[in-house]
Amino acid sequence: MCGIAGFISFEGRRDADWLDALGRTMTGAMAHRGEGACAPYVSACGTVMLCATRLAVRDRTEAGDQPMTDPTGRIALVHNGEVYGSRSPAPPLWPRRTTCDTEFVLQQVCREDDPAAALRPLSGMFALAWHDTWTGRVVLARDHFGVKPLFYAFTHGGLLFASEAGVLLRTGLVTPEVDPEEYVLRSWIRMDAADDHTWLRGVRALQPAEYLSLDRPGTSTHRYWQPTPVDGLVSAEEIRAAFDRAIAQRAVSDVPRAAVLSGGVDSTAAVAALTALGVPVEGYVLRYQDGIGGSGDDVAHAAQAAERLGV
């Protein structure tokens, strides 16, 4: 799960103690997102603060903690989510110090001066932020399909960002004020709206496949990827191969794996693919008290699927 947050000043150097205290406040507000948290990163120039909490799934040692910097100290990066791999054939820039995906992303960022070129090949769900100490640039980025959210607000002479909008509110720098029009639009008319608005006035969301570049004195947003339509039929074999490949990529873990079974097609197919790979998995089922929301009881169906799959 993890969580990332930070502040970038547009008004020059800030007091280092103030930035550190702000980072610790934001880290505390994200404590439920991961058990590990290091001290916030505060840049030597006094204009950038990055912080993170970590739910360690790959490489549970301290080597995978964040914020993470490359061996030269040029790039400081925080990362929420998981990156399964890259479509880039480029070799690593330095011998890996960890087996976690954060270092993999860090190498990709260090390899490319253009943020779009760094982000486009990544395969996964992620929200990222990094500071280039050589150029002063800060980049915020969201994965191709927007699985992981990233919220931001211009406030207090800078830009505040976090994995959750509530973290922005906890700082006291963002007024917790609902935008009535957006509330109505999103709760009733277009709940699946894909734009940069939120229910909170002044709080924006980075869009899928978008990055925000902060090059003083300005900011700009850019789209780094969009789906490419392909003519022709897609065979059942191609779909099955893609599904099995996706399951295998997501099964990489240094902690036990669990699956919530309902007996339905989605969860049963995923657990069947895991067992076919020989991946140990613990099965769980949710029962909603009194059928809240009109939900049925999945226990019998889940038990039948688990028995059939040997889970």
Coordinates of C-alpha atoms in Angstrom, one line a residue, residues 142 182 185-187 189-199 205-208:
R142 CA 0.8 8.6 -11.8
E182 CA -18.2 18.8 -7.7
L185 CA -21.4 15.8 -10.0
R186 CA -19.2 13.0 -8.5
S187 CA -21.6 11.5 -6.0
I189 CA -24.1 12.3 -12.0
R190 CA -20.6 11.1 -13.0
M191 CA -19.0 9.1 -10.2
D192 CA -16.4 7.7 -12.6
A193 CA -15.3 11.1 -14.0
A194 CA -11.6 11.0 -15.0
D195 CA -10.4 14.6 -14.6
D196 CA -8.2 16.5 -12.2
H197 CA -11.1 17.7 -9.9
T198 CA -12.0 16.4 -6.4
W199 CA -14.8 17.1 -3.9
A205 CA -5.8 14.9 -8.6
L206 CA -3.1 14.0 -11.1
Q207 CA -4.7 12.3 -14.0
P208 CA -3.8 8.8 -15.3

